[in-house]
Tab-separated table of C-alpha atoms and ligand atoms in Angstrom:
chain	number	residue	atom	x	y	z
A	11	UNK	CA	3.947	14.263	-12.275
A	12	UNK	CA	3.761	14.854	-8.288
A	13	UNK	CA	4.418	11.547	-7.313
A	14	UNK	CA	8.272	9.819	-8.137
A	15	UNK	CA	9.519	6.436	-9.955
A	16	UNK	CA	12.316	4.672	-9.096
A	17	UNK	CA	13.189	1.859	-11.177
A	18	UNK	CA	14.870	-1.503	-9.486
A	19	UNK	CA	15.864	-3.019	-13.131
A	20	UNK	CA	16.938	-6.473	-13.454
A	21	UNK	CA	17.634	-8.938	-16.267
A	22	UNK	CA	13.810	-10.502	-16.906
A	23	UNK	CA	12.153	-7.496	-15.231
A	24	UNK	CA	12.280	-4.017	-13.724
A	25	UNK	CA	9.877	-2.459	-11.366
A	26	UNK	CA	8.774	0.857	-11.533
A	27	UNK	CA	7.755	2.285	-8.193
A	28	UNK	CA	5.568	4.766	-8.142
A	29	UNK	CA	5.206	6.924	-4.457
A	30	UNK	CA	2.858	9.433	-3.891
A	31	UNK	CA	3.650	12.582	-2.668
A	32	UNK	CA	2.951	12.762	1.368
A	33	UNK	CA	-0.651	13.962	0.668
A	34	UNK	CA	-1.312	10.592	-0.871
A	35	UNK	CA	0.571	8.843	2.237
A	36	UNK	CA	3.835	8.275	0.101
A	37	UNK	CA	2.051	5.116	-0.721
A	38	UNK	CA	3.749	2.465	-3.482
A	39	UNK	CA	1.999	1.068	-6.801
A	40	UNK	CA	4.602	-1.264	-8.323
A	41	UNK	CA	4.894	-1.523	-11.678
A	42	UNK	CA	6.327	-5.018	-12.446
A	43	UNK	CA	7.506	-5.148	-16.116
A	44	UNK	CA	8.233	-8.474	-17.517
A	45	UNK	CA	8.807	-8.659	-21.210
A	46	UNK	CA	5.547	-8.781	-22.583
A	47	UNK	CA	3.324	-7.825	-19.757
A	48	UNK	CA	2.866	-5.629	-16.736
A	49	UNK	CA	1.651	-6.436	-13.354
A	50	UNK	CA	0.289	-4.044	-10.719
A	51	UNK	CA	1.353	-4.772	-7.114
A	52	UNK	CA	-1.477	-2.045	-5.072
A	53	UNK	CA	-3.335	0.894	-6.166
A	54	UNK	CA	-2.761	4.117	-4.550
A	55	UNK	CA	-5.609	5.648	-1.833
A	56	UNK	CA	-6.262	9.013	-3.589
A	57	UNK	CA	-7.866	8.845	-7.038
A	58	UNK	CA	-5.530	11.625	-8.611
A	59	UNK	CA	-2.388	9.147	-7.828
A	60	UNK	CA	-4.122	6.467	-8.917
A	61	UNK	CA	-4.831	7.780	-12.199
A	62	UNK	CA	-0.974	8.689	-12.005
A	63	UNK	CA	0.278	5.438	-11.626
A	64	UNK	CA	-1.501	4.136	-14.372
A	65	UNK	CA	-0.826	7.071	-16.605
A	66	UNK	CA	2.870	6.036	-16.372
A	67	UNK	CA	2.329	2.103	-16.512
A	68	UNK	CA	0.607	3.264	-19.781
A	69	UNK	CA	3.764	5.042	-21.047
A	70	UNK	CA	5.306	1.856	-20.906
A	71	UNK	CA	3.441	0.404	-23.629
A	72	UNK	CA	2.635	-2.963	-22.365
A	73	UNK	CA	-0.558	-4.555	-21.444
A	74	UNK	CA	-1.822	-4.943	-17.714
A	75	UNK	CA	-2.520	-8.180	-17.125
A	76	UNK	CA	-2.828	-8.059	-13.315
A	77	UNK	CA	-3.366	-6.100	-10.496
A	78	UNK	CA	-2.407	-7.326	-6.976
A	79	UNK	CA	-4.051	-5.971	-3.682
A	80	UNK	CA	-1.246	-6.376	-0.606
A	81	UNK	CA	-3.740	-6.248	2.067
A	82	UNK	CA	-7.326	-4.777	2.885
A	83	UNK	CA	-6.301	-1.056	3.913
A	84	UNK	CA	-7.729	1.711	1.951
A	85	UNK	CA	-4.103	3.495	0.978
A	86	UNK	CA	-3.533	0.089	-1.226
A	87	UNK	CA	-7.081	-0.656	-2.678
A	88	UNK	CA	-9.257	2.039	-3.042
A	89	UNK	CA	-7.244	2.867	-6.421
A	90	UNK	CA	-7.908	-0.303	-7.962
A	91	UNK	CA	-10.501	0.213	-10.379
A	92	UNK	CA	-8.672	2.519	-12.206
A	93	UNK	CA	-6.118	-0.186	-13.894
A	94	UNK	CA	-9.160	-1.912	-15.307
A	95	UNK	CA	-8.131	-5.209	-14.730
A	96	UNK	CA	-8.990	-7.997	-12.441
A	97	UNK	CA	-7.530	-7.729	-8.886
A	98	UNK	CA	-6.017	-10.865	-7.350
A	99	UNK	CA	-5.278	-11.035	-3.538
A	100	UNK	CA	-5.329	-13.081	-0.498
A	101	UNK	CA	-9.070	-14.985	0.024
A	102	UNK	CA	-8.703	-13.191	3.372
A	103	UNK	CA	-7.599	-9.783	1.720
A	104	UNK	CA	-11.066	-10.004	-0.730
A	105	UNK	CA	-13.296	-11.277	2.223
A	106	UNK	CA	-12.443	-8.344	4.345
A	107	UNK	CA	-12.923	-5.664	1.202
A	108	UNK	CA	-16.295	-7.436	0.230
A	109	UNK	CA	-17.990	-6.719	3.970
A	110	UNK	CA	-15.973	-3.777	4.838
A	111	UNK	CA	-14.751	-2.168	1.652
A	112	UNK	CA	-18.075	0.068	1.239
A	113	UNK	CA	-17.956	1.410	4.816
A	114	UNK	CA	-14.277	2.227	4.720
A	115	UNK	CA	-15.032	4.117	1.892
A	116	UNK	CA	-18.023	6.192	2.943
A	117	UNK	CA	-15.913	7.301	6.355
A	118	UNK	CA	-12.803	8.119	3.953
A	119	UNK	CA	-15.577	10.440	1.437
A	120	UNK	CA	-16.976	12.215	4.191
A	121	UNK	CA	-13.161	12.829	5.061
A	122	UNK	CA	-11.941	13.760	1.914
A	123	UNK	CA	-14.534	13.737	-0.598
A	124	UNK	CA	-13.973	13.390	-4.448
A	125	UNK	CA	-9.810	12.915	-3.364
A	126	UNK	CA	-11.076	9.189	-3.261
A	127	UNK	CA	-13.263	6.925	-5.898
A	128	UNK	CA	-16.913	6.433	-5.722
A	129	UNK	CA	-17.051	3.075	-5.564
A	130	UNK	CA	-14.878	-0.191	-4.065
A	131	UNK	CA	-13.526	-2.421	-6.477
A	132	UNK	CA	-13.590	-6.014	-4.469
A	133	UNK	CA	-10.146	-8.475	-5.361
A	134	UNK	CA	-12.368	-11.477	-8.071
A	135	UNK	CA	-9.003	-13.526	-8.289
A	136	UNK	CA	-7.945	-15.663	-4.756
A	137	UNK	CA	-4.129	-15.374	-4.451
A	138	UNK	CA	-2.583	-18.764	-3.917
A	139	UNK	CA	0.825	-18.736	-1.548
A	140	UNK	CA	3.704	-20.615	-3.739
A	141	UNK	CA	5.336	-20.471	-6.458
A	142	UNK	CA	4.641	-18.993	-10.272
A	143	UNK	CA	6.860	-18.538	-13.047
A	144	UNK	CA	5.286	-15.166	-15.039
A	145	UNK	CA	7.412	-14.729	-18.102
A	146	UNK	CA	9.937	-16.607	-17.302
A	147	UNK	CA	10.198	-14.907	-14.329
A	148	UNK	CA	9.982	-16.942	-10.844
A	149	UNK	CA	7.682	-15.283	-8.726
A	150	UNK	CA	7.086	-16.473	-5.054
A	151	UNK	CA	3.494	-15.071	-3.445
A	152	UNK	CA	3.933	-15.493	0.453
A	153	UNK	CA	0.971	-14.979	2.779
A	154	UNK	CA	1.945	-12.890	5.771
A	155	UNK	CA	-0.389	-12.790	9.109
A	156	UNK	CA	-0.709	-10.561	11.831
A	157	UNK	CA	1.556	-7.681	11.615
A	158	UNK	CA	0.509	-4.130	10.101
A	159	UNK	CA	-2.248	-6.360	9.166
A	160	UNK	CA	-3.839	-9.081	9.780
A	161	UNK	CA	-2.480	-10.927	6.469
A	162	UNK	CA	-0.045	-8.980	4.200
A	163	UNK	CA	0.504	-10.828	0.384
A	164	UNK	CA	4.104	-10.411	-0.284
A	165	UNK	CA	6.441	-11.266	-3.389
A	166	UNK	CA	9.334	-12.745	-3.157
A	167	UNK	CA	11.403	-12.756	-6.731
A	168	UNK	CA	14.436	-14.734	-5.402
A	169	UNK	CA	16.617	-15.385	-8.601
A	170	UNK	CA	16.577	-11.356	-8.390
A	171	UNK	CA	17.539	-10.806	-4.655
A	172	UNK	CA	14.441	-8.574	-4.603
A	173	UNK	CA	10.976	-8.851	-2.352
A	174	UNK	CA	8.464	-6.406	-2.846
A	175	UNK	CA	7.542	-6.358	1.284
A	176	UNK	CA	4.775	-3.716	1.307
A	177	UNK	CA	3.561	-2.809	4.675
A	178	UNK	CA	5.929	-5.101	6.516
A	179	UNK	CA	8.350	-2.505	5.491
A	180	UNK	CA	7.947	1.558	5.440
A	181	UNK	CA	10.760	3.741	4.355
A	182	UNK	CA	11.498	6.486	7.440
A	183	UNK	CA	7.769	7.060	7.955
A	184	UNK	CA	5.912	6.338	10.942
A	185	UNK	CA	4.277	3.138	10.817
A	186	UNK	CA	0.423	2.239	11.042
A	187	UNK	CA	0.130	0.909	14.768
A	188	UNK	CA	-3.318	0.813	15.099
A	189	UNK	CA	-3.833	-3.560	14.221
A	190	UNK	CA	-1.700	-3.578	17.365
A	191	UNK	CA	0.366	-7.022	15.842
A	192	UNK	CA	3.654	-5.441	16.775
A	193	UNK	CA	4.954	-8.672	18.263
A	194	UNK	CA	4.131	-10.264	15.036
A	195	UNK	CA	5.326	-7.843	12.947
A	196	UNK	CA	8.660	-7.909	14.581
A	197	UNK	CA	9.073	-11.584	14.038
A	198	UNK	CA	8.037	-11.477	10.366
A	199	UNK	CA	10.626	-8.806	10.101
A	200	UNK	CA	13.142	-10.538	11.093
A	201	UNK	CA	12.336	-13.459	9.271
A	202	UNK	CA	12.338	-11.609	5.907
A	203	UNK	CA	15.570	-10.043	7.053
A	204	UNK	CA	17.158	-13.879	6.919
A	205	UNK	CA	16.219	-14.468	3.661
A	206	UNK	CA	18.917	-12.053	2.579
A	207	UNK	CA	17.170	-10.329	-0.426
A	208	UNK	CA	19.376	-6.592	-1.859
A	209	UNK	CA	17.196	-4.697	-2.939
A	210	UNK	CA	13.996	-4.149	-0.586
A	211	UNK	CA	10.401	-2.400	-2.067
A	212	UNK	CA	8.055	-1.309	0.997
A	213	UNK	CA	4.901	-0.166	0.794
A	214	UNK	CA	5.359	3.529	1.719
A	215	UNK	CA	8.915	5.286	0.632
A	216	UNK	CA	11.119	4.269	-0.996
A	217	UNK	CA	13.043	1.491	-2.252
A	218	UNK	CA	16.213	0.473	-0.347
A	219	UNK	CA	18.224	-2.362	0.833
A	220	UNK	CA	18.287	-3.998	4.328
A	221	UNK	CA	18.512	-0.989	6.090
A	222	UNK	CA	15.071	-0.512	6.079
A	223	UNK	CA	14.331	-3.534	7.947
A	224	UNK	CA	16.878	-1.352	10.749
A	225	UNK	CA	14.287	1.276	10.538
A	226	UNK	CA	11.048	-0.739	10.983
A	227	UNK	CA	12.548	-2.537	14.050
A	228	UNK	CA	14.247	0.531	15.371
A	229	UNK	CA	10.284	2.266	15.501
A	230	UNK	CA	8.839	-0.759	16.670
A	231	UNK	CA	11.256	-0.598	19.862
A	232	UNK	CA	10.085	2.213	20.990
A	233	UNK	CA	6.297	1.676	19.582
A	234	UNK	CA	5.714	-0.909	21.610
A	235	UNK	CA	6.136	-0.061	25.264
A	236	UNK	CA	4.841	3.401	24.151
A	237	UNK	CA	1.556	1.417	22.937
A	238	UNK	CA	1.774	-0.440	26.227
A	239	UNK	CA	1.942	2.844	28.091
A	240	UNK	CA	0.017	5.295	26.459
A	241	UNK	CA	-3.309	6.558	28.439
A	242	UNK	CA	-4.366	8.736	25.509
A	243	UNK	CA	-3.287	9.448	21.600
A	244	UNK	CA	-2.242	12.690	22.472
A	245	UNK	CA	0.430	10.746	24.469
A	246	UNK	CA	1.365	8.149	22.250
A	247	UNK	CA	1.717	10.459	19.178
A	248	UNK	CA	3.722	12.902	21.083
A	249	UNK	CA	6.324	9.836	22.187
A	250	UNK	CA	6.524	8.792	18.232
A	251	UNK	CA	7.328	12.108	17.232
A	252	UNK	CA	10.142	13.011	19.618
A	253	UNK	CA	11.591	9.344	19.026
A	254	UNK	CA	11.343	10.080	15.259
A	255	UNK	CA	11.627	13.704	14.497
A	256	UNK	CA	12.290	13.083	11.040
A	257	UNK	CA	9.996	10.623	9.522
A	258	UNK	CA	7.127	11.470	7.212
A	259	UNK	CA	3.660	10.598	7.641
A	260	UNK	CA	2.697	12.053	10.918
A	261	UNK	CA	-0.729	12.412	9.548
A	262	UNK	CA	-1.247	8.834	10.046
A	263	UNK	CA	-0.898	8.968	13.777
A	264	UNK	CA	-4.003	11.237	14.161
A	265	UNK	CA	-5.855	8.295	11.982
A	266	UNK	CA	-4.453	5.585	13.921
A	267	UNK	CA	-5.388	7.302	17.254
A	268	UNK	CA	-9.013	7.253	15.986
A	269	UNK	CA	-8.562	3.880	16.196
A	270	UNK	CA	-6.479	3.297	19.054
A	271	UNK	CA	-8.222	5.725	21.432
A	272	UNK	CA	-12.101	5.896	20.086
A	273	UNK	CA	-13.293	7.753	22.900
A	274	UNK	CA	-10.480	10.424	22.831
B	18	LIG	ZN1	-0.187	1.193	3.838
């Protein structure tokens, strides 16, 4: 296998999180096992990882019943047809992969070809923000606007002290910039922070505690003036890196700077 698991296990239910390597943007797919089912919280953006992911959510011998999109950026959908199973996610989530979906997807081919699926699989099933018990299992969906994107579907499992945060939350990689929310994102940070949950599942790296909330604010201290500042990418990705010589993911900065600095 060339991506890594690590298992959060609880009474009702253990996830299984499964991170790509760095070539596959260290992206999550969590594997939520409950005792007679398994849900799929995002999808991986290269096919090989996807295919991965659901290889091991196989091994586990326990029928997928669901598969959850976070948000509408290609590193968390584009995998999605490979669980075979509907795909639930925010109306705003589906909207956004039903016009856009297909043209994210052509630019990301002529990119990187057959690393990516040939086709979009658009979210059928509307996430509704509240509360469902799964299994016996309480499961709080939370609908989270305007920070690494413009809504973010997060789960809260309270009785477990654990919240699977995705994108609000990246694990000493540099963070996507480029939906410019950073205000937002800080509040909604700190927000989640309050709600005192242990054990803390982001969308990219891996699983923690607290701490990583330390990170995400840390970067977006120095993201934002640099934002504010920046004339060029050159200029902002060269600030990121000497503020953060150590975090993964520096291939996202050149993306982002496509779409920070189009002329450039
Ligand atoms: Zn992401």
């Amino acid at each position: 296998m060339q991506g890594t698991i690590t298992t959060t296990r609880r009474e009702q239910v253990a996830i299984h999180t499964y991170t790509s390597p760095e070539s596959g943007l260290a992206v999550n797919t969590h594997v939520i096992e409950l005792a007679s089912q398994l849900l799929i919280l995002d999808t991986q953006y290269g096919l090989p990882f996807a295919v991965e992911a659901a290889e091991f959510a196989a091994s586990l011998g326990k029928p997928i019943t669901r598969v959850y999109v976070s948000h509408a950026h290609p590193d968390h959908f584009f995998g999605a047809g490979v669980f075979n199973t509907p795909v639930h996610a925010l109306p705003s989530t589906r909207e956004t992969i039903a016009a856009a979906g297909d043209v994210m997807l052509a630019g990301n081919k002529a990119a990187v070809g057959d690393f990516v699926p040939d086709k979009v699989t658009v979210p059928t099933i509307d996430v509704e923000p509240g509360v469902e018990v799964i299994d016996g299992v309480r499961f709080e969906f939370a609908a989270v606007t305007q920070t690494e994107a413009e809504a973010m579907l997060i789960i809260e499992l309270a009785d477990e002290g654990v919240v699977l945060a995705q994108d609000l939350v990246y694990d000493n990689l540099h963070l996507y910039l480029a939906e410019k929310h950073l205000a937002g994102w800080r509040t909604s940070v700190e927000e989640l922070r309050s709600k005192g949950f242990s054990t803390v599942l982001p969308g990219h790296g891996a699983p923690g505690g607290p701490e990583l909330y330390d990170y995400v604010l840390a970067y977006l201290d120095v993201a934002e003036p640099a934002l504010a500042n920046a004339t060029n990418g050159a200029e902002l990705k060269s600030t990121l890196l000497t503020a953060f010589p150590r975090a993964g993911g520096a291939g996202l900065l050149d993306i982002q700077n496509g779409y920070l600095f189009p002329t450039a």
